[in-house]
Short mmCIF file of C-alpha atoms and ligand atoms in Angstrom, two decimals:
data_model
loop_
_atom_site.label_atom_id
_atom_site.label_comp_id
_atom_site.label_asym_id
_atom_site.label_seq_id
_atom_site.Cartn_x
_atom_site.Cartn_y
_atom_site.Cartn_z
CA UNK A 17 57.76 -39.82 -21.27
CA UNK A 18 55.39 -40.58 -18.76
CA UNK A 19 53.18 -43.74 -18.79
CA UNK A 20 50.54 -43.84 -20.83
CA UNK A 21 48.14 -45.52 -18.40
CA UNK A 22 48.13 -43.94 -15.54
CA UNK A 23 48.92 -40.41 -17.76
CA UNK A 24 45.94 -40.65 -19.86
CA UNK A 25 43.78 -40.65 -16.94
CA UNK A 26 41.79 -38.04 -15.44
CA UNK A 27 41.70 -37.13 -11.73
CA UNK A 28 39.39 -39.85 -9.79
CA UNK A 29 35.70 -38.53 -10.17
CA UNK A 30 36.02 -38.78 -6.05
CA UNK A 31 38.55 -36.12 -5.98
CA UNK A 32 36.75 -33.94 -8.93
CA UNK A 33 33.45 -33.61 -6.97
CA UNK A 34 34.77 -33.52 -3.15
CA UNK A 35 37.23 -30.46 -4.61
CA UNK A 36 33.98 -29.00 -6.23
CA UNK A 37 32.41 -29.71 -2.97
CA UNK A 38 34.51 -27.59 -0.83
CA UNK A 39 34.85 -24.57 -4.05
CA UNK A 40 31.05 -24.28 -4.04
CA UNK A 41 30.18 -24.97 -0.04
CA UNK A 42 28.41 -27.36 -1.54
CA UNK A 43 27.07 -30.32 0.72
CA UNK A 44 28.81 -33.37 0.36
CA UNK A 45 26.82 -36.29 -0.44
CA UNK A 46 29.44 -37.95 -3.06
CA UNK A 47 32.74 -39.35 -2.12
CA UNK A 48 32.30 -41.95 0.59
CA UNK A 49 33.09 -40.84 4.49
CA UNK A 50 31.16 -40.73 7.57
CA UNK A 51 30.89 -37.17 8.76
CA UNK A 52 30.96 -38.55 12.39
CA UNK A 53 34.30 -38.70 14.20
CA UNK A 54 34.54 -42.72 14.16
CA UNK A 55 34.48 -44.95 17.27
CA UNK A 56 36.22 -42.71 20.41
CA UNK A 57 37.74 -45.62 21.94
CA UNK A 58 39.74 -46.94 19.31
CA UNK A 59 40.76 -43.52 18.13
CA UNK A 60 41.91 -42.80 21.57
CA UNK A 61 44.27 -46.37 21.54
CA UNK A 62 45.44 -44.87 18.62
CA UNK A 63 46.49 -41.55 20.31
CA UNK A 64 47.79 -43.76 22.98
CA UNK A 65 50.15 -45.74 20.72
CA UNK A 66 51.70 -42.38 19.08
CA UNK A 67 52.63 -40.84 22.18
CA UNK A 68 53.71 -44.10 23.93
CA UNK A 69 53.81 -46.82 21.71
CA UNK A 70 56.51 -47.57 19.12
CA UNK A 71 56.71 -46.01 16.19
CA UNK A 72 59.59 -47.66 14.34
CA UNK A 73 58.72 -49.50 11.58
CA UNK A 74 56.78 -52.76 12.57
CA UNK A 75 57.52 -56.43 10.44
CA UNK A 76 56.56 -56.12 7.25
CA UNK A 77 53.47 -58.82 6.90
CA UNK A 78 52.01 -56.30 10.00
CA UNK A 79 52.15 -56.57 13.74
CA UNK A 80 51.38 -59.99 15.06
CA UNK A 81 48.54 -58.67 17.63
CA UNK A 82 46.52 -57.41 14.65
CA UNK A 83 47.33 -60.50 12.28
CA UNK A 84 45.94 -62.40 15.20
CA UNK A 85 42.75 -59.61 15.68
CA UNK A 86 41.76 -60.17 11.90
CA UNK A 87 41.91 -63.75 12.03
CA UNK A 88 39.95 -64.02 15.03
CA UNK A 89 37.62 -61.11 14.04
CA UNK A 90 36.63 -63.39 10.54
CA UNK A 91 36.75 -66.49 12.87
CA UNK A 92 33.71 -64.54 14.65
CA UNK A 93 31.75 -63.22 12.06
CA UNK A 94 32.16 -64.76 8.98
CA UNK A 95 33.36 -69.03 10.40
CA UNK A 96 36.17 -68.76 8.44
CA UNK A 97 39.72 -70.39 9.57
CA UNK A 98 42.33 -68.40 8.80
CA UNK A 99 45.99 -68.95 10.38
CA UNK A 100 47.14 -65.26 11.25
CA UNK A 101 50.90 -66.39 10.55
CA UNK A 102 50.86 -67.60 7.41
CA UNK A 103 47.67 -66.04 5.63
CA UNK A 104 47.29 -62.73 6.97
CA UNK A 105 49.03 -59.48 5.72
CA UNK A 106 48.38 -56.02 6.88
CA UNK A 107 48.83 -53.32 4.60
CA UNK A 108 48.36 -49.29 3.73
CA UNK A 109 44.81 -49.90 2.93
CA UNK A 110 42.72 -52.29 0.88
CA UNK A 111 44.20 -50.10 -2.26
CA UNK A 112 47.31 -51.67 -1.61
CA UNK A 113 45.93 -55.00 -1.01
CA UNK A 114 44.37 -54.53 -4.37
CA UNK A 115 47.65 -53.12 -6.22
CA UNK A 116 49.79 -56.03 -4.54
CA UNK A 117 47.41 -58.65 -5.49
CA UNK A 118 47.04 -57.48 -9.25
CA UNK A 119 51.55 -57.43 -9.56
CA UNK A 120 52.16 -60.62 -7.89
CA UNK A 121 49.32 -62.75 -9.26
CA UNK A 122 49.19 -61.52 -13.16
CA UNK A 123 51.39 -62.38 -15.43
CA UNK A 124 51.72 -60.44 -19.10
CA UNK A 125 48.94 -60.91 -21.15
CA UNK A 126 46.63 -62.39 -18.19
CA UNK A 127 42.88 -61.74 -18.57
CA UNK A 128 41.22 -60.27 -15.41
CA UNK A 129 37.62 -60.36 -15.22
CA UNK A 130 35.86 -56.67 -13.79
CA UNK A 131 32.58 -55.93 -13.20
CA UNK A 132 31.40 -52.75 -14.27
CA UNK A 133 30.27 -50.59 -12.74
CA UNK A 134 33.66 -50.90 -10.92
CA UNK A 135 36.03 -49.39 -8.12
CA UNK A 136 37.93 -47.32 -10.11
CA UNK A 137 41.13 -48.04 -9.39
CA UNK A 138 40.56 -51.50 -11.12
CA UNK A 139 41.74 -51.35 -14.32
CA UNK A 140 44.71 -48.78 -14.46
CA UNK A 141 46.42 -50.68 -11.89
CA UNK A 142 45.32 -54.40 -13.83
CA UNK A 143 46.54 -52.85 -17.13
CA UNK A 144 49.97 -51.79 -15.39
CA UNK A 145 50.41 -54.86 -13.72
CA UNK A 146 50.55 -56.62 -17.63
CA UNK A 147 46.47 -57.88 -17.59
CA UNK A 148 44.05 -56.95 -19.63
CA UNK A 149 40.99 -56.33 -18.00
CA UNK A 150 37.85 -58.17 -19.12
CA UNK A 151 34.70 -56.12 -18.65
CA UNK A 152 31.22 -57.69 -17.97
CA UNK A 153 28.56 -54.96 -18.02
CA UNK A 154 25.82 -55.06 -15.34
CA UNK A 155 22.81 -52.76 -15.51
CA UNK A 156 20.53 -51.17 -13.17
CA UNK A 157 17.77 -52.10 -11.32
CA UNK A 158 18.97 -55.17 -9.92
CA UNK A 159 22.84 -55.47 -11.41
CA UNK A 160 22.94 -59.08 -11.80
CA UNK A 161 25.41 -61.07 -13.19
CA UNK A 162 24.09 -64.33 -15.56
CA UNK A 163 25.40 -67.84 -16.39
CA UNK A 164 25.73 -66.38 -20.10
CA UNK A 165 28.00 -63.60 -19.29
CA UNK A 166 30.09 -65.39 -16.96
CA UNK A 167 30.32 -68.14 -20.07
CA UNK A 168 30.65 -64.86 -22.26
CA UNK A 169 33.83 -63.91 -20.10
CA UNK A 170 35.87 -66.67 -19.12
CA UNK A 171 38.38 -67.60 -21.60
CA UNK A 172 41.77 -70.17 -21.21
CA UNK A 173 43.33 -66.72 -20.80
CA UNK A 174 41.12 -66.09 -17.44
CA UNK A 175 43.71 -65.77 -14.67
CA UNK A 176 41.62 -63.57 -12.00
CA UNK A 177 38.04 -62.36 -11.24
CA UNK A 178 37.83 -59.47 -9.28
CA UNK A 179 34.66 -59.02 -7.19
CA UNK A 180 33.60 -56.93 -5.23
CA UNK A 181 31.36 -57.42 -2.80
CA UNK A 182 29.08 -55.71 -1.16
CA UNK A 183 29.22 -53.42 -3.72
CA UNK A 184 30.39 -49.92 -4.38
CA UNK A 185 28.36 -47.97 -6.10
CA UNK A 186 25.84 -50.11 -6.89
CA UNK A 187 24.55 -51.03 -2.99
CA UNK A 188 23.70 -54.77 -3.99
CA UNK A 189 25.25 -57.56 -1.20
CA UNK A 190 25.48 -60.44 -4.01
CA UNK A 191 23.12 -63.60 -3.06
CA UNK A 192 24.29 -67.10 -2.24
CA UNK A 193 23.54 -68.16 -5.97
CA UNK A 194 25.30 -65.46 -7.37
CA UNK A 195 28.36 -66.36 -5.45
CA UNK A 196 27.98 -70.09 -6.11
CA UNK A 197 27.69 -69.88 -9.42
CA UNK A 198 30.77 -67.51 -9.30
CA UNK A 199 32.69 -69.95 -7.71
CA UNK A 200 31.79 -72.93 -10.21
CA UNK A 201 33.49 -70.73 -12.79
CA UNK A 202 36.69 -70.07 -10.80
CA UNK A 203 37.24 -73.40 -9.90
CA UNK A 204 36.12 -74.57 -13.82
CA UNK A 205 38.49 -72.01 -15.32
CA UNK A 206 41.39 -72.52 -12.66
CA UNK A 207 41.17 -68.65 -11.92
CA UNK A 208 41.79 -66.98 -8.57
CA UNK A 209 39.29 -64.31 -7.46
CA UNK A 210 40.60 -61.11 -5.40
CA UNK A 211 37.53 -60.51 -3.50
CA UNK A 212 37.17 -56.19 -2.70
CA UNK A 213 34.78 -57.33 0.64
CA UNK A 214 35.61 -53.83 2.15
CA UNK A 215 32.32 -52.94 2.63
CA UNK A 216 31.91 -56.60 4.85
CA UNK A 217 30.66 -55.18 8.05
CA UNK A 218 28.53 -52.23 6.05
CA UNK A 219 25.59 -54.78 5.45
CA UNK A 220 21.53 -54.01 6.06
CA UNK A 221 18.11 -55.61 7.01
CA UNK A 222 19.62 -58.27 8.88
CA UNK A 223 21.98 -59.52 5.92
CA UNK A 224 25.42 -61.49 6.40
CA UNK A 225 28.20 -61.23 4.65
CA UNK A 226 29.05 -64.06 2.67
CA UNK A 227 32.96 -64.13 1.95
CA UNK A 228 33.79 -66.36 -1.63
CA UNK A 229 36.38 -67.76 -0.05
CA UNK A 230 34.00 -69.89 1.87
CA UNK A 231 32.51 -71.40 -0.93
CA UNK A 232 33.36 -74.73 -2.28
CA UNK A 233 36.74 -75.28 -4.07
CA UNK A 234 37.73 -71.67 -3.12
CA UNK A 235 39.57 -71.69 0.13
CA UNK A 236 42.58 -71.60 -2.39
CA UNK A 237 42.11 -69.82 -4.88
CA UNK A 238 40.84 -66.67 -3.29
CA UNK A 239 42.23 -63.52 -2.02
CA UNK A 240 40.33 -61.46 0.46
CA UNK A 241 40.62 -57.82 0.82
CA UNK A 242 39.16 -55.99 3.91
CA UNK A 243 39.77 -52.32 5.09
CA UNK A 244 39.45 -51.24 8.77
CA UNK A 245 38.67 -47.99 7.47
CA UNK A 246 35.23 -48.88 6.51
CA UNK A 247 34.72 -51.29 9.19
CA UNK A 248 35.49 -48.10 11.97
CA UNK A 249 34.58 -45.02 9.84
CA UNK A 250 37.65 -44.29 9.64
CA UNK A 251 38.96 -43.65 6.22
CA UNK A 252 41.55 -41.75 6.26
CA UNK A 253 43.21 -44.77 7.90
CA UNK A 254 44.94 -46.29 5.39
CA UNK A 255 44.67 -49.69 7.17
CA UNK A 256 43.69 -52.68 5.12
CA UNK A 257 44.29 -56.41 5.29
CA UNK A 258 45.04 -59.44 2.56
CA UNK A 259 44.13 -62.73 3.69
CA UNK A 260 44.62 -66.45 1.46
CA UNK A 261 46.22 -69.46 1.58
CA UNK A 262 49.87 -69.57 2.56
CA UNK A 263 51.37 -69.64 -1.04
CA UNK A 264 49.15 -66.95 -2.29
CA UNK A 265 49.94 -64.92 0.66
CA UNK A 266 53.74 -65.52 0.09
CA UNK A 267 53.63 -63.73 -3.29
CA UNK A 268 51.64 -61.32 -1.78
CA UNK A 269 53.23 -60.64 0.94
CA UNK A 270 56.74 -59.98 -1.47
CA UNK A 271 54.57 -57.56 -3.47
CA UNK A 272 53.75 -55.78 -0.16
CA UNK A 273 57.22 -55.62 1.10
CA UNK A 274 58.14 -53.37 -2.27
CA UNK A 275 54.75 -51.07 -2.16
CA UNK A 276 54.90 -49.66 0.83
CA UNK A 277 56.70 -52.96 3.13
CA UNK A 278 54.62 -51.76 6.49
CA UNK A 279 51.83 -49.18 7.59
CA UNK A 280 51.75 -46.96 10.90
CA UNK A 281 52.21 -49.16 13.48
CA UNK A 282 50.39 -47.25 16.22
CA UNK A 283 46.72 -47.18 13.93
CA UNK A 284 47.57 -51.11 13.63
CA UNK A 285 47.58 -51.58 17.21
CA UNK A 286 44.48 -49.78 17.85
CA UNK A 287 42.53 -51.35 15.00
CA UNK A 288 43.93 -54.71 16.55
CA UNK A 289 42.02 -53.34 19.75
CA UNK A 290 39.11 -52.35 17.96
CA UNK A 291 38.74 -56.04 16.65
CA UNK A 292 38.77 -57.56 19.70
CA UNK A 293 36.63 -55.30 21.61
CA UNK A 294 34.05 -53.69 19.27
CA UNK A 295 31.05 -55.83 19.41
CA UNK A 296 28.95 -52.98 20.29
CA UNK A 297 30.19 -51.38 17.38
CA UNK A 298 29.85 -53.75 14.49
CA UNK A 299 25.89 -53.88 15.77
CA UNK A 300 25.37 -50.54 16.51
CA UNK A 301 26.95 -49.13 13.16
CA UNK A 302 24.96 -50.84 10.40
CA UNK A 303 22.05 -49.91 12.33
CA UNK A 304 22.57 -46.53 12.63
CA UNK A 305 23.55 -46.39 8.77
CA UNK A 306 20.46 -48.36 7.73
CA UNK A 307 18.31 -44.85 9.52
CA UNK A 308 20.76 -42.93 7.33
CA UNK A 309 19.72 -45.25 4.42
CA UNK A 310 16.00 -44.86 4.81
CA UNK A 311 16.06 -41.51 6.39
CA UNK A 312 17.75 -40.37 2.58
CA UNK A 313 15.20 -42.45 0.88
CA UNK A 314 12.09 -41.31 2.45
CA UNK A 315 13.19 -38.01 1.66
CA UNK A 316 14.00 -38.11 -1.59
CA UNK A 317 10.92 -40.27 -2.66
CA UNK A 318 8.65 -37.29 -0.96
CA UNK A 319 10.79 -35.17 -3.62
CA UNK A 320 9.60 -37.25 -5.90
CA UNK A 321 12.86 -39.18 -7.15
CA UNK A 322 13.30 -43.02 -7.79
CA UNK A 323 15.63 -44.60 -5.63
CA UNK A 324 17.04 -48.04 -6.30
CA UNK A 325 17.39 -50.31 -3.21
CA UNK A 326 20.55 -50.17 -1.03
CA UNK A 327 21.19 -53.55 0.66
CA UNK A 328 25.18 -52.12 1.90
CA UNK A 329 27.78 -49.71 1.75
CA UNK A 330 27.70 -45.83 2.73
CA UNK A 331 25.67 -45.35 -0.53
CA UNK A 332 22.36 -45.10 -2.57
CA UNK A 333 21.13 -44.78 -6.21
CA UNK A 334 18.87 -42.42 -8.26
CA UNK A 335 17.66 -43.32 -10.90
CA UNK A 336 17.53 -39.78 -13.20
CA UNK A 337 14.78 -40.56 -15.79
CA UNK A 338 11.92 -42.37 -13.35
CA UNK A 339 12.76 -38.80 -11.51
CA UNK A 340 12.17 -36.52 -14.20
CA UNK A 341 15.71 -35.72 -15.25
CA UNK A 342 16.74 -36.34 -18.40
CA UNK A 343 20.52 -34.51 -18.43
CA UNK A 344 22.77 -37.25 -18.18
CA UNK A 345 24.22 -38.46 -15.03
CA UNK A 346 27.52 -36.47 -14.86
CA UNK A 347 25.68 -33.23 -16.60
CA UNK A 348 23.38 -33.55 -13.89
CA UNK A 349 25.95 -34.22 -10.99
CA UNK A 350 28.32 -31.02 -12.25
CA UNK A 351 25.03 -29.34 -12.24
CA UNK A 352 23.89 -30.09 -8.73
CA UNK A 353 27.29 -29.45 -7.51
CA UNK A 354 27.88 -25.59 -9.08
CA UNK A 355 23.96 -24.58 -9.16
CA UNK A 356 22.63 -26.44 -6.07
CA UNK A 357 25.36 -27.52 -3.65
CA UNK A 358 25.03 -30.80 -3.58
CA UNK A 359 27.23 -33.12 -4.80
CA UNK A 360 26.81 -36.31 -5.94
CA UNK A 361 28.81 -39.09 -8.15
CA UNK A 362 27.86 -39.88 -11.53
CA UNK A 363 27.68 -43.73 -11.58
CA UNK A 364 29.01 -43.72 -15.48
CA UNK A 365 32.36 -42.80 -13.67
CA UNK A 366 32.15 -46.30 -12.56
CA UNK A 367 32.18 -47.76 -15.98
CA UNK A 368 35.29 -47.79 -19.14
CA UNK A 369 32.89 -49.23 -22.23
CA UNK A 370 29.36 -48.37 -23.06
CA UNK A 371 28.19 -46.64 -19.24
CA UNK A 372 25.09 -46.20 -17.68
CA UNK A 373 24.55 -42.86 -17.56
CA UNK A 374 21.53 -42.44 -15.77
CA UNK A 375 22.31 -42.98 -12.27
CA UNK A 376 23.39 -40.75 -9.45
CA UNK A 377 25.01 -42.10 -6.56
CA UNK A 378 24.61 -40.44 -3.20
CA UNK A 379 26.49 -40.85 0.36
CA UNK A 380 24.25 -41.14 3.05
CA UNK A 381 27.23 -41.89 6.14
CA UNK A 382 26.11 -38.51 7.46
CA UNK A 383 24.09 -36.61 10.03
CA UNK A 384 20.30 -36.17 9.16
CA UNK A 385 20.80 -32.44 9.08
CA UNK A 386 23.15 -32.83 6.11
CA UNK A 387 20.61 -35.38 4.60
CA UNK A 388 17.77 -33.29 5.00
CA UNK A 389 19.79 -30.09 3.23
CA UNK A 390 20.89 -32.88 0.35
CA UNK A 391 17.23 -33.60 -0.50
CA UNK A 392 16.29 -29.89 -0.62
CA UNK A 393 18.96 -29.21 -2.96
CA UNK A 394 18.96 -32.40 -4.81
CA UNK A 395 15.00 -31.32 -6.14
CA UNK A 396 16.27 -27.95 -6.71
CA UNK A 397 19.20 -29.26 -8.81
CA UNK A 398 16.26 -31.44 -10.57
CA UNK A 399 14.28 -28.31 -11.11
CA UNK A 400 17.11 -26.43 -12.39
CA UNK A 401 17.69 -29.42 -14.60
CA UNK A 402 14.32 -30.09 -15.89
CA UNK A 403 14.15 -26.48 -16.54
CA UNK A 404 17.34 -26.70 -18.87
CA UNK A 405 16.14 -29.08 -20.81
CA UNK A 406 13.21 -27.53 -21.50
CA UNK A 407 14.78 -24.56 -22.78
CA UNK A 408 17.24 -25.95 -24.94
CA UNK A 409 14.41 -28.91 -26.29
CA UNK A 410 12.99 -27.24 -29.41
CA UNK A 411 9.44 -27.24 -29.27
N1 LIG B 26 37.47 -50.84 -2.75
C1 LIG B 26 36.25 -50.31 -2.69
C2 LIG B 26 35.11 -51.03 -3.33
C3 LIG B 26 36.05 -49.10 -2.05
O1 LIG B 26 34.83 -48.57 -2.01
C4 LIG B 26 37.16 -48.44 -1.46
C5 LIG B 26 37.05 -47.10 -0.82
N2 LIG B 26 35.86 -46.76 -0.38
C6 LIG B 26 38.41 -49.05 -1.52
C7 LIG B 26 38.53 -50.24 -2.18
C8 LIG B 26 39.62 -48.40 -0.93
O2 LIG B 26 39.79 -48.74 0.41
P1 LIG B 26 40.97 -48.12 1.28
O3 LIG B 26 40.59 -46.73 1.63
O4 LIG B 26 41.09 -49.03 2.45
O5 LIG B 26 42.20 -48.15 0.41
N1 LIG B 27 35.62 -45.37 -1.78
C1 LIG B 27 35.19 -44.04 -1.69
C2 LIG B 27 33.95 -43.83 -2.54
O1 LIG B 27 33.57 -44.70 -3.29
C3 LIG B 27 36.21 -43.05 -2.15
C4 LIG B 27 37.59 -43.51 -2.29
C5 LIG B 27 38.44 -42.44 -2.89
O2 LIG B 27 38.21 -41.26 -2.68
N2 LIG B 27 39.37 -42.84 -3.67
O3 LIG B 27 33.39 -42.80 -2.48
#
């Protein structure tokens, strides 16, 4: 028989609607990807090192050059000190990163602290890995973590906290204090946190990103988790990257070796390049996504929707009731998708216990032609909506 976890589950809500998508010519404004072509210069290294690079496999913990890039690259940006050799790992994307940290660091019967609303790939890979996931519930507007949930959470049991930050879907970049007091409970509680900071470099309105890691006591107890894929647009890249301290990263680094041991060497080498010489990029592509951002917002508020703040990542929120829906969220997203083609992810996805179900989450990595058509059909979905409910709302 096959496993119950992973069996019991339906196909990732990402999949559902892009496959809906595409059967309905619908436009695309729910799973996460740029609908540019990513940066030209690293995509051409990358053509480069296919047709005359190597293409044998490379050492397993990832080739040196780009060990050394990602060091350097988070010596740069976010003053951390990381030694490439022994706390770097490359590997098939920050999926991996995430699957390799949950099997070597739990042990049977572990607690794991998620967030919801969470990545979804959290907790089937936590509960196969012999954890049991511990969920805190945050709740729109402002998705918040307290002192009295964290207290609420943490048990003897406690053995990781998984953040992730800036967050997918909610848009928040955490503040200092919310990281700090974070951090007083890993170090308290002895736990290790696997820090999800894909979205790092996706950060708006002249924010930082502030990596856990850096905060007191937790240069040891912390595993970072980046993804070139959303640092270049590129996500079909499947390159990712594990950094902690050397005997973390030797655990991790034997979980690697028996997921997938090494990833394409020829994208490492050109996201190696990319690190070293993108500058331009890492300034120019928040910008340009922070137009996206308000260019999105603008026009849905002229539509007449609520839209919660987005402070990073490729995505926003609607709020369905302050915009006049009152269908729940995925009711309203299959809706959109098969009656207005648009398509949009329903944020109660993101959640296992007691969801939120009033929130829509839209992508808005794309050009402004494909926003503008979103908005249109976004208020006719609402129409068609409100218009639903009317009819089947006795009188
Ligand atoms: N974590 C989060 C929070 C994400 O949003 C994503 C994908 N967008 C991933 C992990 C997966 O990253 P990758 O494609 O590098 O595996
Ligand atoms: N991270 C992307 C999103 O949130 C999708 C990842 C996936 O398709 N699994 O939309």
């Amino acid at each position: 028989m096959p496993n119950a976890i992973f069996s019991s589950l339906p196909t990732t809500v990402f999949e559902e609607m892009s496959g809906l998508a595409r059967a309905n010519g619908a436009v695309n404004l729910g799973q996460g990807f740029p609908d540019d072509p990513g940066p030209e210069a690293v995509r051409a290294k990358a053509a480069d090192a296919v047709l005359n690079g190597y293409n044998q496999y490379p050492p397993m913990a990832g080739l040196p050059e780009l060990r050394q890039a990602v060091a350097n690259h988070y010596g740069r940006t976010q003053e951390l000190d990381l030694d490439w050799a022994s706390e770097v790992t490359v590997t098939s994307g920050a999926t991996e990163a995430l699957a390799a940290s949950f099997l070597a660091l739990i042990e049977p019967g572990d607690e794991v602290i998620v967030f919801q609303p969470f990545y979804d790939a959290y907790p089937p890979l936590i509960r196969r890995a012999g954890g049991v996931p511990k969920l805190v519930r945050l709740e729109p507007p402002h998705w918040r973590f307290t002192r009295e949930m964290l207290e609420a959470a943490f048990t003897p049991r406690t053995r990781l906290v998984v953040l992730n930050n800036p967050i997918n879907p909610t848009g928040v970049v955490l503040p200092d204090e919310d990281l700090a007091l974070l951090a007083e409970f890993c170090v308290t509680h002895d736990a290790v946190a696997v820090c999800d900071e894909v979205w790092e470099q996706v950060v708006f309105d002249g924010r930082r990103h502030r990596p856990l890691i850096a905060f007191p006591g937790m240069r040891e107890r912390t595993v970072k988790i980046g993804s070139a894929g959303k640092m270049f647009g590129l996500t079909g890249w499947k390159v990712g990257f594990l950094c902690a301290a050397p005997a973390l990263t030797h655990s991790l680094a034997r979980a690697h070796q028996f997921l997938t041991f090494t990833t394409p060497p020829n994208l490492q080498a050109a996201v190696a390049w990319g690190l070293e010489n993108a500058a331009d990029w890492f300034r120019d592509m928040p910008a340009g996504l922070q137009r996206s951002r308000d260019r999105l917002a603008d026009g849905l508020r002229r539509e007449g929707f609520a839209v919660l703040p987005s402070q990073g990542t490729y995505f926003l929120n609607v709020d369905l009731p302050g915009s006049g829906i009152v269908e729940g969220d995925r009711d309203f997203c299959l809706r959109a998708v098969k009656e207005a083609g648009v398509a949009a992810i329903p944020v109660s996805a993101f959640y296992e216990a007691h969801p939120v179900t009033t929130i829509a989450r839209l992508c808005f990595s794309k050009g402004d032609a494909t926003l503008d058509e979103g908005v249109a059909r976004l208020a006719k979905a609402r129409d068609l909506s409100i218009r639903a409910s009317r009819s089947t709302t006795p009188a």
